[in-house]
PDB file of C-alpha atoms and ligand atoms in Angstrom:
ATOM      1  CA  MET N  25      -1.665  20.531 -31.873  1.00 73.00           C
ATOM      2  CA  GLU N  26      -0.320  17.059 -31.282  1.00 83.00           C
ATOM      3  CA  ARG N  27      -1.455  15.453 -28.072  1.00 91.00           C
ATOM      4  CA  ARG N  28       0.981  13.318 -26.129  1.00 94.00           C
ATOM      5  CA  LYS N  29       0.551  11.108 -23.074  1.00 95.00           C
ATOM      6  CA  GLY N  30       2.403  11.095 -19.786  1.00 96.00           C
ATOM      7  CA  VAL N  31       2.218  10.447 -16.049  1.00 96.00           C
ATOM      8  CA  VAL N  32       2.253  13.219 -13.423  1.00 97.00           C
ATOM      9  CA  VAL N  33       5.148  12.458 -11.071  1.00 96.00           C
ATOM     10  CA  ARG N  34       5.522  15.622  -9.027  1.00 94.00           C
ATOM     11  CA  PHE N  35       4.032  19.011  -8.250  1.00 91.00           C
ATOM     12  CA  GLY N  36       5.705  22.377  -8.087  1.00 82.00           C
ATOM     13  CA  SER N  37       3.978  25.520  -6.855  1.00 77.00           C
ATOM     14  CA  ARG N  38       2.723  26.544 -10.297  1.00 81.00           C
ATOM     15  CA  ASN N  39       3.375  23.582 -12.507  1.00 90.00           C
ATOM     16  CA  MET N  40       3.906  19.860 -12.484  1.00 94.00           C
ATOM     17  CA  GLU N  41       6.402  17.386 -13.832  1.00 95.00           C
ATOM     18  CA  VAL N  42       5.239  14.765 -16.279  1.00 96.00           C
ATOM     19  CA  VAL N  43       7.143  11.725 -17.482  1.00 95.00           C
ATOM     20  CA  ASP N  44       6.578  10.810 -21.090  1.00 93.00           C
ATOM     21  CA  ASN N  45       8.400   7.589 -21.869  1.00 86.00           C
ATOM     22  CA  GLU N  46       8.347   8.258 -25.584  1.00 87.00           C
ATOM     23  CA  ILE N  47      10.361  11.411 -25.112  1.00 84.00           C
ATOM     24  CA  GLY N  48      12.250  10.049 -22.125  1.00 78.00           C
ATOM     25  CA  GLY N  49      12.772  12.095 -18.990  1.00 80.00           C
ATOM     26  CA  ARG N  50      10.661  14.686 -17.264  1.00 88.00           C
ATOM     27  CA  LEU N  51       8.857  17.618 -18.711  1.00 93.00           C
ATOM     28  CA  VAL N  52       7.495  20.660 -16.908  1.00 94.00           C
ATOM     29  CA  CYS N  53       3.819  21.176 -17.651  1.00 95.00           C
ATOM     30  CA  THR N  54       1.449  23.998 -16.848  1.00 93.00           C
ATOM     31  CA  MET N  55      -2.236  23.684 -16.241  1.00 91.00           C
ATOM     32  CA  PRO N  56      -4.815  25.590 -18.259  1.00 90.00           C
ATOM     33  CA  GLY N  57      -6.735  28.207 -16.281  1.00 90.00           C
ATOM     34  CA  ARG N  58     -10.036  26.519 -17.053  1.00 92.00           C
ATOM     35  CA  PHE N  59      -9.064  23.545 -14.829  1.00 91.00           C
ATOM     36  CA  ARG N  60      -9.456  25.665 -11.714  1.00 88.00           C
ATOM     37  CA  MET N  61     -12.795  27.004 -12.865  1.00 91.00           C
ATOM     38  CA  GLN N  62     -14.003  23.502 -13.645  1.00 92.00           C
ATOM     39  CA  GLY N  63     -12.707  22.160 -10.337  1.00 91.00           C
ATOM     40  CA  ILE N  64     -10.277  19.788 -12.069  1.00 90.00           C
ATOM     41  CA  ARG N  65      -7.263  19.018  -9.900  1.00 90.00           C
ATOM     42  CA  PRO N  66      -4.654  16.595 -11.113  1.00 93.00           C
ATOM     43  CA  ILE N  67      -2.842  14.462  -8.532  1.00 95.00           C
ATOM     44  CA  VAL N  68       0.399  12.516  -8.671  1.00 96.00           C
ATOM     45  CA  GLY N  69      -0.087   9.285 -10.607  1.00 97.00           C
ATOM     46  CA  ASP N  70      -2.582  10.775 -13.056  1.00 97.00           C
ATOM     47  CA  ARG N  71      -2.217   9.798 -16.662  1.00 97.00           C
ATOM     48  CA  VAL N  72      -2.608  12.958 -18.687  1.00 97.00           C
ATOM     49  CA  GLU N  73      -2.774  14.188 -22.229  1.00 96.00           C
ATOM     50  CA  TYR N  74      -0.639  17.198 -22.908  1.00 96.00           C
ATOM     51  CA  SER N  75       0.553  19.292 -25.799  1.00 95.00           C
ATOM     52  CA  LEU N  76       4.040  20.665 -26.313  1.00 91.00           C
ATOM     53  CA  SER N  77       4.287  24.412 -26.472  1.00 82.00           C
ATOM     54  CA  GLY N  78       7.056  26.398 -28.150  1.00 78.00           C
ATOM     55  CA  ASN N  79       9.225  27.004 -25.081  1.00 82.00           C
ATOM     56  CA  GLY N  80       9.819  23.315 -24.406  1.00 82.00           C
ATOM     57  CA  GLN N  81       7.134  23.194 -21.742  1.00 91.00           C
ATOM     58  CA  GLY N  82       3.985  21.176 -21.889  1.00 94.00           C
ATOM     59  CA  ARG N  83       0.392  22.094 -21.284  1.00 94.00           C
ATOM     60  CA  ILE N  84      -1.968  19.608 -19.695  1.00 95.00           C
ATOM     61  CA  GLU N  85      -5.049  19.155 -21.852  1.00 95.00           C
ATOM     62  CA  SER N  86      -6.952  16.444 -20.023  1.00 95.00           C
ATOM     63  CA  ILE N  87      -6.729  13.905 -17.223  1.00 96.00           C
ATOM     64  CA  LEU N  88      -7.547  10.330 -18.146  1.00 96.00           C
ATOM     65  CA  PRO N  89      -9.959   8.468 -15.853  1.00 96.00           C
ATOM     66  CA  ARG N  90      -8.331   7.254 -12.609  1.00 96.00           C
ATOM     67  CA  GLU N  91      -8.162   3.501 -12.119  1.00 94.00           C
ATOM     68  CA  THR N  92      -7.593   3.738  -8.373  1.00 93.00           C
ATOM     69  CA  GLU N  93      -7.087   6.487  -5.853  1.00 92.00           C
ATOM     70  CA  LEU N  94      -5.218   6.190  -2.575  1.00 92.00           C
ATOM     71  CA  SER N  95      -5.730   8.877   0.060  1.00 88.00           C
ATOM     72  CA  ARG N  96      -2.547   8.567   2.148  1.00 85.00           C
ATOM     73  CA  PRO N  97      -0.391   9.358   0.304  1.00 89.00           C
ATOM     74  CA  ARG N  98      -2.788  10.934  -2.203  1.00 93.00           C
ATOM     75  CA  ILE N  99      -1.914   9.241  -5.430  1.00 95.00           C
ATOM     76  CA  SER N 100      -3.810   7.737  -8.334  1.00 97.00           C
ATOM     77  CA  ASN N 101      -3.428   4.652 -10.518  1.00 97.00           C
ATOM     78  CA  ILE N 102      -1.422   2.656  -7.994  1.00 97.00           C
ATOM     79  CA  GLU N 103      -1.350  -0.934  -9.203  1.00 97.00           C
ATOM     80  CA  GLN N 104       0.123  -2.780  -6.247  1.00 98.00           C
ATOM     81  CA  ILE N 105       1.363  -2.496  -2.695  1.00 98.00           C
ATOM     82  CA  LEU N 106       4.661  -3.954  -1.602  1.00 98.00           C
ATOM     83  CA  LEU N 107       4.361  -4.816   2.047  1.00 98.00           C
ATOM     84  CA  VAL N 108       7.931  -4.940   3.311  1.00 98.00           C
ATOM     85  CA  LEU N 109       8.696  -6.690   6.593  1.00 98.00           C
ATOM     86  CA  SER N 110      11.477  -8.521   8.334  1.00 98.00           C
ATOM     87  CA  LEU N 111      11.383 -11.501  10.695  1.00 98.00           C
ATOM     88  CA  LYS N 112      14.411 -10.321  12.657  1.00 98.00           C
ATOM     89  CA  LYS N 113      15.805  -6.894  13.504  1.00 98.00           C
ATOM     90  CA  PRO N 114      12.988  -6.016  13.792  1.00 98.00           C
ATOM     91  CA  ALA N 115      10.751  -9.080  14.074  1.00 98.00           C
ATOM     92  CA  VAL N 116       7.505  -7.627  12.778  1.00 98.00           C
ATOM     93  CA  GLN N 117       4.536  -8.978  14.715  1.00 98.00           C
ATOM     94  CA  ASN N 118       1.902 -10.865  12.754  1.00 98.00           C
ATOM     95  CA  LEU N 119      -0.743  -8.494  14.066  1.00 98.00           C
ATOM     96  CA  ILE N 120       1.058  -5.575  12.429  1.00 98.00           C
ATOM     97  CA  THR N 121       1.382  -7.508   9.183  1.00 98.00           C
ATOM     98  CA  ASP N 122      -2.305  -8.391   9.327  1.00 98.00           C
ATOM     99  CA  ARG N 123      -3.273  -4.749   9.843  1.00 98.00           C
ATOM    100  CA  PHE N 124      -1.328  -3.739   6.752  1.00 97.00           C
ATOM    101  CA  LEU N 125      -2.998  -6.548   4.818  1.00 98.00           C
ATOM    102  CA  VAL N 126      -6.450  -5.399   5.929  1.00 98.00           C
ATOM    103  CA  LEU N 127      -5.662  -1.820   4.884  1.00 96.00           C
ATOM    104  CA  ALA N 128      -4.524  -3.037   1.469  1.00 96.00           C
ATOM    105  CA  ALA N 129      -7.593  -5.234   1.053  1.00 96.00           C
ATOM    106  CA  TYR N 130      -9.815  -2.297   1.965  1.00 95.00           C
ATOM    107  CA  VAL N 131      -8.424  -0.213  -0.906  1.00 94.00           C
ATOM    108  CA  LYS N 132      -8.717  -3.319  -3.114  1.00 94.00           C
ATOM    109  CA  LEU N 133      -5.106  -3.361  -4.207  1.00 95.00           C
ATOM    110  CA  PRO N 134      -3.039  -6.509  -4.694  1.00 96.00           C
ATOM    111  CA  VAL N 135      -0.261  -6.998  -2.152  1.00 98.00           C
ATOM    112  CA  ILE N 136       3.123  -8.590  -2.550  1.00 98.00           C
ATOM    113  CA  ILE N 137       4.727  -9.434   0.786  1.00 98.00           C
ATOM    114  CA  VAL N 138       8.436  -8.696   0.624  1.00 98.00           C
ATOM    115  CA  VAL N 139      10.282 -10.506   3.403  1.00 98.00           C
ATOM    116  CA  ASN N 140      13.552  -8.594   3.666  1.00 98.00           C
ATOM    117  CA  LYS N 141      16.697  -9.483   5.641  1.00 98.00           C
ATOM    118  CA  ILE N 142      16.475 -13.195   4.847  1.00 98.00           C
ATOM    119  CA  ASP N 143      20.230 -13.234   5.417  1.00 98.00           C
ATOM    120  CA  LEU N 144      19.351 -13.095   9.130  1.00 98.00           C
ATOM    121  CA  ILE N 145      16.980 -16.070   9.254  1.00 98.00           C
ATOM    122  CA  ASN N 146      17.117 -19.783   8.485  1.00 98.00           C
ATOM    123  CA  ASN N 147      14.863 -21.819   6.211  1.00 97.00           C
ATOM    124  CA  ALA N 148      12.664 -23.073   9.027  1.00 98.00           C
ATOM    125  CA  GLU N 149      11.921 -19.531  10.159  1.00 98.00           C
ATOM    126  CA  PHE N 150      10.942 -18.525   6.653  1.00 98.00           C
ATOM    127  CA  GLU N 151       8.819 -21.654   6.230  1.00 98.00           C
ATOM    128  CA  ARG N 152       6.901 -20.852   9.404  1.00 97.00           C
ATOM    129  CA  PHE N 153       6.004 -17.483   7.931  1.00 98.00           C
ATOM    130  CA  SER N 154       5.115 -18.989   4.542  1.00 98.00           C
ATOM    131  CA  GLU N 155       2.752 -21.446   6.155  1.00 97.00           C
ATOM    132  CA  ILE N 156       0.668 -18.569   7.484  1.00 98.00           C
ATOM    133  CA  TYR N 157       0.650 -16.312   4.439  1.00 98.00           C
ATOM    134  CA  GLY N 158       1.917 -18.258   1.425  1.00 98.00           C
ATOM    135  CA  GLU N 159      -1.375 -19.714   0.335  1.00 97.00           C
ATOM    136  CA  TYR N 160      -3.136 -16.362   0.077  1.00 97.00           C
ATOM    137  CA  TYR N 161      -0.422 -13.848  -0.744  1.00 98.00           C
ATOM    138  CA  GLU N 162       2.516 -13.658  -3.096  1.00 98.00           C
ATOM    139  CA  ILE N 163       5.681 -13.670  -1.008  1.00 98.00           C
ATOM    140  CA  CYS N 164       9.025 -12.445  -2.272  1.00 98.00           C
ATOM    141  CA  PRO N 165      11.910 -13.193   0.121  1.00 98.00           C
ATOM    142  CA  VAL N 166      14.907 -10.885  -0.404  1.00 98.00           C
ATOM    143  CA  SER N 167      17.979  -9.504   1.211  1.00 98.00           C
ATOM    144  CA  SER N 168      18.859  -6.026   0.106  1.00 97.00           C
ATOM    145  CA  LYS N 169      22.137  -6.258   1.958  1.00 97.00           C
ATOM    146  CA  LYS N 170      23.285  -9.570   0.434  1.00 98.00           C
ATOM    147  CA  ARG N 171      21.487  -8.835  -2.847  1.00 98.00           C
ATOM    148  CA  ILE N 172      19.439 -12.029  -2.717  1.00 98.00           C
ATOM    149  CA  ASN N 173      16.466 -12.393  -5.087  1.00 98.00           C
ATOM    150  CA  LEU N 174      16.489  -8.743  -6.141  1.00 98.00           C
ATOM    151  CA  ASP N 175      15.991  -9.714  -9.784  1.00 98.00           C
ATOM    152  CA  ARG N 176      12.658 -11.260  -8.905  1.00 98.00           C
ATOM    153  CA  LEU N 177      11.608  -8.112  -7.059  1.00 98.00           C
ATOM    154  CA  GLN N 178      12.627  -6.069 -10.070  1.00 98.00           C
ATOM    155  CA  GLU N 179      10.299  -8.161 -12.245  1.00 98.00           C
ATOM    156  CA  VAL N 180       7.463  -7.467  -9.811  1.00 98.00           C
ATOM    157  CA  LEU N 181       8.026  -3.704 -10.000  1.00 98.00           C
ATOM    158  CA  LYS N 182       8.861  -3.351 -13.663  1.00 98.00           C
ATOM    159  CA  GLY N 183       6.463  -1.201 -15.674  1.00 96.00           C
ATOM    160  CA  LYS N 184       4.030  -0.661 -12.797  1.00 97.00           C
ATOM    161  CA  ILE N 185       3.115   2.094 -10.360  1.00 97.00           C
ATOM    162  CA  SER N 186       3.705   0.745  -6.855  1.00 97.00           C
ATOM    163  CA  VAL N 187       3.720   1.951  -3.298  1.00 97.00           C
ATOM    164  CA  MET N 188       5.696   0.456  -0.438  1.00 97.00           C
ATOM    165  CA  ALA N 189       4.339  -0.009   3.036  1.00 97.00           C
ATOM    166  CA  GLY N 190       5.887  -1.386   6.185  1.00 97.00           C
ATOM    167  CA  MET N 191       7.242  -0.425   9.563  1.00 96.00           C
ATOM    168  CA  SER N 192      10.288   1.732   9.756  1.00 94.00           C
ATOM    169  CA  GLY N 193      13.526  -0.225  10.003  1.00 97.00           C
ATOM    170  CA  VAL N 194      12.492  -3.164   7.829  1.00 98.00           C
ATOM    171  CA  GLY N 195      14.623  -1.926   4.946  1.00 97.00           C
ATOM    172  CA  LYS N 196      12.360  -0.083   2.502  1.00 96.00           C
ATOM    173  CA  SER N 197      14.897   2.531   1.513  1.00 95.00           C
ATOM    174  CA  SER N 198      17.715  -0.025   1.446  1.00 96.00           C
ATOM    175  CA  ILE N 199      15.720  -2.143  -1.015  1.00 97.00           C
ATOM    176  CA  LEU N 200      15.122   0.780  -3.338  1.00 96.00           C
ATOM    177  CA  ASN N 201      18.754   1.762  -3.211  1.00 95.00           C
ATOM    178  CA  SER N 202      19.876  -1.784  -3.974  1.00 96.00           C
ATOM    179  CA  LEU N 203      17.475  -1.989  -6.904  1.00 97.00           C
ATOM    180  CA  ASN N 204      18.305   1.424  -8.276  1.00 96.00           C
ATOM    181  CA  PRO N 205      21.128   3.333  -6.598  1.00 93.00           C
ATOM    182  CA  GLY N 206      20.232   6.975  -6.200  1.00 89.00           C
ATOM    183  CA  LEU N 207      16.553   6.355  -5.552  1.00 88.00           C
ATOM    184  CA  LYS N 208      15.516   7.175  -2.008  1.00 78.00           C
ATOM    185  CA  LEU N 209      12.354   7.001   0.015  1.00 79.00           C
ATOM    186  CA  ARG N 210      11.516  10.106   1.978  1.00 74.00           C
ATOM    187  CA  VAL N 211      12.143   9.792   5.725  1.00 64.00           C
ATOM    188  CA  SER N 212       8.773   9.255   7.330  1.00 57.00           C
ATOM    189  CA  GLU N 213       7.404  11.965   9.598  1.00 52.00           C
ATOM    190  CA  ILE N 214       6.467   9.560  12.341  1.00 48.00           C
ATOM    191  CA  SER N 215      10.017   8.439  13.012  1.00 45.00           C
ATOM    192  CA  ARG N 216      10.926  11.984  13.990  1.00 45.00           C
ATOM    193  CA  GLY N 217       9.615  11.452  17.510  1.00 46.00           C
ATOM    194  CA  SER N 218       8.801  14.809  19.042  1.00 45.00           C
ATOM    195  CA  GLU N 219       7.523  16.229  15.800  1.00 45.00           C
ATOM    196  CA  ARG N 220       4.998  13.466  15.536  1.00 44.00           C
ATOM    197  CA  GLY N 221       1.850  14.357  13.663  1.00 46.00           C
ATOM    198  CA  ARG N 222       3.257  17.523  12.148  1.00 46.00           C
ATOM    199  CA  HIS N 223       1.970  18.186   8.679  1.00 47.00           C
ATOM    200  CA  THR N 224       4.295  18.280   5.736  1.00 47.00           C
ATOM    201  CA  THR N 225       3.670  20.760   3.001  1.00 48.00           C
ATOM    202  CA  SER N 226       5.482  18.691   0.423  1.00 65.00           C
ATOM    203  CA  TYR N 227       3.621  16.354  -1.829  1.00 79.00           C
ATOM    204  CA  VAL N 228       4.213  12.775  -2.648  1.00 92.00           C
ATOM    205  CA  GLU N 229       6.452  12.163  -5.622  1.00 95.00           C
ATOM    206  CA  LEU N 230       6.730   9.231  -7.997  1.00 96.00           C
ATOM    207  CA  LEU N 231      10.273   7.976  -8.466  1.00 95.00           C
ATOM    208  CA  GLN N 232      11.083   6.291 -11.745  1.00 95.00           C
ATOM    209  CA  PHE N 233      13.155   3.121 -11.830  1.00 96.00           C
ATOM    210  CA  GLU N 234      15.826   2.907 -14.484  1.00 94.00           C
ATOM    211  CA  PHE N 235      14.412  -0.492 -15.437  1.00 95.00           C
ATOM    212  CA  GLY N 236      10.927   1.009 -15.906  1.00 94.00           C
ATOM    213  CA  GLY N 237       8.107   1.568 -13.468  1.00 96.00           C
ATOM    214  CA  PHE N 238       7.333   4.024 -10.697  1.00 97.00           C
ATOM    215  CA  ILE N 239       7.283   3.944  -6.929  1.00 97.00           C
ATOM    216  CA  ALA N 240       5.883   6.505  -4.490  1.00 96.00           C
ATOM    217  CA  ASP N 241       8.579   8.164  -2.363  1.00 93.00           C
ATOM    218  CA  THR N 242       6.262   8.114   0.674  1.00 93.00           C
ATOM    219  CA  PRO N 243       5.312   4.829   2.332  1.00 93.00           C
ATOM    220  CA  GLY N 244       1.617   4.003   2.434  1.00 93.00           C
ATOM    221  CA  PHE N 245      -0.523   3.488   5.547  1.00 92.00           C
ATOM    222  CA  ALA N 246       1.957   5.197   7.841  1.00 87.00           C
ATOM    223  CA  ASN N 247      -0.349   5.367  10.850  1.00 87.00           C
ATOM    224  CA  LEU N 248      -1.938   1.904  10.571  1.00 92.00           C
ATOM    225  CA  GLU N 249      -5.303   3.169  11.728  1.00 93.00           C
ATOM    226  CA  LEU N 250      -8.150   0.986  10.552  1.00 94.00           C
ATOM    227  CA  PRO N 251     -10.452   2.656   8.034  1.00 92.00           C
ATOM    228  CA  GLU N 252     -14.237   2.892   8.374  1.00 92.00           C
ATOM    229  CA  ILE N 253     -14.894  -0.806   7.953  1.00 95.00           C
ATOM    230  CA  VAL N 254     -18.236  -2.096   9.203  1.00 96.00           C
ATOM    231  CA  PRO N 255     -17.169  -4.760  11.752  1.00 97.00           C
ATOM    232  CA  GLU N 256     -19.412  -7.304  10.033  1.00 97.00           C
ATOM    233  CA  SER N 257     -17.460  -6.797   6.791  1.00 97.00           C
ATOM    234  CA  LEU N 258     -13.996  -7.328   8.247  1.00 98.00           C
ATOM    235  CA  GLY N 259     -14.022 -10.962   7.100  1.00 98.00           C
ATOM    236  CA  LYS N 260     -13.892  -9.751   3.492  1.00 97.00           C
ATOM    237  CA  CYS N 261     -10.399  -8.419   4.170  1.00 98.00           C
ATOM    238  CA  PHE N 262      -9.113 -11.882   5.189  1.00 98.00           C
ATOM    239  CA  PRO N 263      -8.992 -14.065   2.054  1.00 98.00           C
ATOM    240  CA  GLU N 264      -9.078 -17.320   4.036  1.00 98.00           C
ATOM    241  CA  ILE N 265     -12.261 -16.182   5.803  1.00 98.00           C
ATOM    242  CA  ALA N 266     -13.809 -14.528   2.734  1.00 97.00           C
ATOM    243  CA  GLN N 267     -13.581 -17.743   0.734  1.00 97.00           C
ATOM    244  CA  GLU N 268     -15.726 -19.576   3.302  1.00 96.00           C
ATOM    245  CA  ARG N 269     -18.616 -17.158   2.886  1.00 94.00           C
ATOM    246  CA  GLY N 270     -21.916 -18.922   3.306  1.00 94.00           C
ATOM    247  CA  MET N 271     -20.428 -21.965   5.029  1.00 97.00           C
ATOM    248  CA  CYS N 272     -21.397 -20.997   8.613  1.00 98.00           C
ATOM    249  CA  ALA N 273     -24.728 -22.008  10.136  1.00 98.00           C
ATOM    250  CA  PHE N 274     -25.862 -18.391  10.252  1.00 97.00           C
ATOM    251  CA  SER N 275     -25.594 -16.428   7.038  1.00 95.00           C
ATOM    252  CA  ASP N 276     -24.639 -13.293   8.980  1.00 95.00           C
ATOM    253  CA  CYS N 277     -22.058 -15.099  11.138  1.00 97.00           C
ATOM    254  CA  VAL N 278     -19.181 -12.828  12.210  1.00 98.00           C
ATOM    255  CA  HIS N 279     -17.155 -15.834  13.449  1.00 98.00           C
ATOM    256  CA  VAL N 280     -16.835 -14.681  17.058  1.00 98.00           C
ATOM    257  CA  ASP N 281     -19.084 -16.822  19.274  1.00 96.00           C
ATOM    258  CA  GLU N 282     -21.905 -18.036  17.058  1.00 97.00           C
ATOM    259  CA  PRO N 283     -22.749 -21.750  17.090  1.00 97.00           C
ATOM    260  CA  GLY N 284     -22.051 -23.688  13.925  1.00 97.00           C
ATOM    261  CA  CYS N 285     -19.290 -21.348  12.830  1.00 98.00           C
ATOM    262  CA  TYR N 286     -17.358 -23.047  10.053  1.00 98.00           C
ATOM    263  CA  VAL N 287     -14.508 -20.531  10.237  1.00 98.00           C
ATOM    264  CA  LYS N 288     -13.890 -21.454  13.874  1.00 98.00           C
ATOM    265  CA  GLU N 289     -13.945 -25.132  12.919  1.00 98.00           C
ATOM    266  CA  LEU N 290     -11.245 -24.449  10.344  1.00 98.00           C
ATOM    267  CA  VAL N 291      -9.203 -22.581  12.950  1.00 98.00           C
ATOM    268  CA  GLU N 292      -9.468 -25.543  15.316  1.00 98.00           C
ATOM    269  CA  ALA N 293      -8.539 -27.940  12.522  1.00 98.00           C
ATOM    270  CA  GLY N 294      -5.541 -25.749  11.760  1.00 96.00           C
ATOM    271  CA  SER N 295      -6.418 -24.926   8.165  1.00 95.00           C
ATOM    272  CA  ILE N 296      -6.992 -21.276   9.057  1.00 97.00           C
ATOM    273  CA  HIS N 297      -3.937 -20.200  11.004  1.00 98.00           C
ATOM    274  CA  SER N 298      -4.687 -19.271  14.621  1.00 98.00           C
ATOM    275  CA  SER N 299      -2.541 -16.137  14.521  1.00 97.00           C
ATOM    276  CA  ARG N 300      -4.610 -14.840  11.597  1.00 98.00           C
ATOM    277  CA  TYR N 301      -7.809 -15.583  13.470  1.00 98.00           C
ATOM    278  CA  GLU N 302      -6.485 -13.842  16.594  1.00 98.00           C
ATOM    279  CA  SER N 303      -5.701 -10.780  14.503  1.00 98.00           C
ATOM    280  CA  TYR N 304      -9.198 -10.951  13.065  1.00 98.00           C
ATOM    281  CA  LEU N 305     -10.743 -10.994  16.561  1.00 98.00           C
ATOM    282  CA  ILE N 306      -8.596  -8.093  17.787  1.00 98.00           C
ATOM    283  CA  MET N 307      -9.504  -5.940  14.808  1.00 98.00           C
ATOM    284  CA  TYR N 308     -13.145  -6.985  14.952  1.00 98.00           C
ATOM    285  CA  ASN N 309     -13.357  -5.887  18.582  1.00 98.00           C
ATOM    286  CA  GLU N 310     -11.584  -2.653  17.797  1.00 98.00           C
ATOM    287  CA  LEU N 311     -14.071  -1.829  15.026  1.00 97.00           C
ATOM    288  CA  LYS N 312     -16.982  -2.860  17.219  1.00 97.00           C
ATOM    289  CA  GLU N 313     -15.806  -0.634  20.058  1.00 96.00           C
ATOM    290  CA  ARG N 314     -15.411   2.271  17.701  1.00 95.00           C
ATOM    291  CA  GLU N 315     -18.944   1.691  16.447  1.00 93.00           C
ATOM    292  CA  LEU N 316     -20.308   1.621  20.013  1.00 92.00           C
ATOM    293  CA  GLU N 317     -18.450   4.807  20.910  1.00 91.00           C
ATOM    294  CA  LYS N 318     -19.969   6.571  17.955  1.00 86.00           C
ATOM    295  CA  GLY N 319     -23.423   5.305  18.835  1.00 81.00           C
ATOM    296  CA  GLY N 320     -22.886   6.465  22.421  1.00 70.00           C
ATOM    297  CA  ARG N 321     -21.941   9.963  21.392  1.00 65.00           C
ATOM    298  CA  LYS N 322     -25.142  10.271  19.437  1.00 57.00           C
ATOM    299  CA  TYR N 323     -27.183   9.984  22.621  1.00 57.00           C
ATOM    300  CA  GLY N 324     -24.733  11.500  25.098  1.00 45.00           C
TER     301      GLY N 324
HETATM  302  P1  GDP V  28      13.300   1.634   6.329  1.00 89.59           P
HETATM  303  O1  GDP V  28      13.040   2.420   7.571  1.00 89.59           O
HETATM  304  O2  GDP V  28      12.238   0.613   6.111  1.00 89.59           O
HETATM  305  O3  GDP V  28      13.525   2.470   5.107  1.00 89.59           O
HETATM  306  O4  GDP V  28      14.640   0.789   6.604  1.00 89.59           O
HETATM  307  P2  GDP V  28      16.154   1.111   6.165  1.00 89.59           P
HETATM  308  O5  GDP V  28      16.317   0.903   4.698  1.00 89.59           O
HETATM  309  O6  GDP V  28      16.553   2.433   6.713  1.00 89.59           O
HETATM  310  O7  GDP V  28      16.951  -0.072   6.914  1.00 89.59           O
HETATM  311  C1  GDP V  28      16.979  -0.197   8.321  1.00 89.59           C
HETATM  312  C2  GDP V  28      18.206  -0.982   8.736  1.00 89.59           C
HETATM  313  O8  GDP V  28      18.141  -2.329   8.248  1.00 89.59           O
HETATM  314  C3  GDP V  28      19.513  -0.407   8.200  1.00 89.59           C
HETATM  315  O9  GDP V  28      20.467  -0.446   9.236  1.00 89.59           O
HETATM  316  C4  GDP V  28      19.889  -1.356   7.072  1.00 89.59           C
HETATM  317  O10 GDP V  28      21.281  -1.423   6.890  1.00 89.59           O
HETATM  318  C5  GDP V  28      19.340  -2.677   7.572  1.00 89.59           C
HETATM  319  N1  GDP V  28      19.023  -3.592   6.466  1.00 89.59           N
HETATM  320  C6  GDP V  28      18.306  -3.307   5.341  1.00 89.59           C
HETATM  321  N2  GDP V  28      18.202  -4.386   4.546  1.00 89.59           N
HETATM  322  C7  GDP V  28      18.856  -5.399   5.157  1.00 89.59           C
HETATM  323  C8  GDP V  28      19.096  -6.773   4.831  1.00 89.59           C
HETATM  324  O11 GDP V  28      18.682  -7.301   3.796  1.00 89.59           O
HETATM  325  N3  GDP V  28      19.785  -7.501   5.746  1.00 89.59           N
HETATM  326  C9  GDP V  28      20.255  -6.974   6.899  1.00 89.59           C
HETATM  327  N4  GDP V  28      20.923  -7.769   7.733  1.00 89.59           N
HETATM  328  N5  GDP V  28      20.054  -5.681   7.249  1.00 89.59           N
HETATM  329  C10 GDP V  28      19.370  -4.909   6.385  1.00 89.59           C
HETATM  330 ZN1   ZN V  29     -18.667 -18.092  11.225  1.00 89.59          ZN
END
């Protein structure tokens, strides 16, 4: 039987929906019983091979190797993260932005920083932001409300599997609706206040843009908790620190209070931005404290 290729976009209780661009549209697929016995469990984002059966349904035959796998939301083959923020209403703090960037670096996915609501800020305010991040990250300034620069954002998303991240209120769902009316991000659990932390039984879903490409309906990194990074490796998640590897007097310098620290020299000279370095120190201390707590429990 002819084997076709598609992407899993959604799960039902007994089957899953697969998008096959050659056919166009979604197709309900079942899973062969042997998958369960072999411990094979497809997830959203998986590229699969399937065969068409007589009743217009498909049957998954195999899962192609996963390029990447994100745990929250659980989704495979994500190619990029769109970090959405705004500089007014709300003014997202640099520390929050830096946490998102560390989380993205940890999962080794490229980030595009989408600065939304540029209709609310002037050039100088945008330039100040660009000076901090522009050298190391791709920045795409947009206004979903005034429809500014949306064509560029569309180019970024076209043909790829992406996930959005960013605090609530920055305009993630507005952006999707401006790009493709009818698309909607799921309301995040956290914003529901009293029900905080409650588990959802629904799974993540991939939404398909009319212009081609997919986006997860659930924002990534909703709780902003730092992953299990060894404090000494945090520098790898800051490109401007990572690129100076080996330049400090001590090869194992963590750039906190060691003598001959080249990173600190660059901070003082202004070529590493002080707000980035402050974020680095805060997160370093947080990871260090966590490490000490764990060590303490071992003996206590
Ligand atoms: P989300 O929580 O990130 O999905 O944010 P929403 O899409 O719900 O947007 C939050 C608020 O910001 C809404 O009141 C939007 O109307 C507003 N908003 C979104 N985009 C823009 C924009 O480009 N400019 C302005 N001024 N407001 C915007
Ligand atoms: Zn150093």
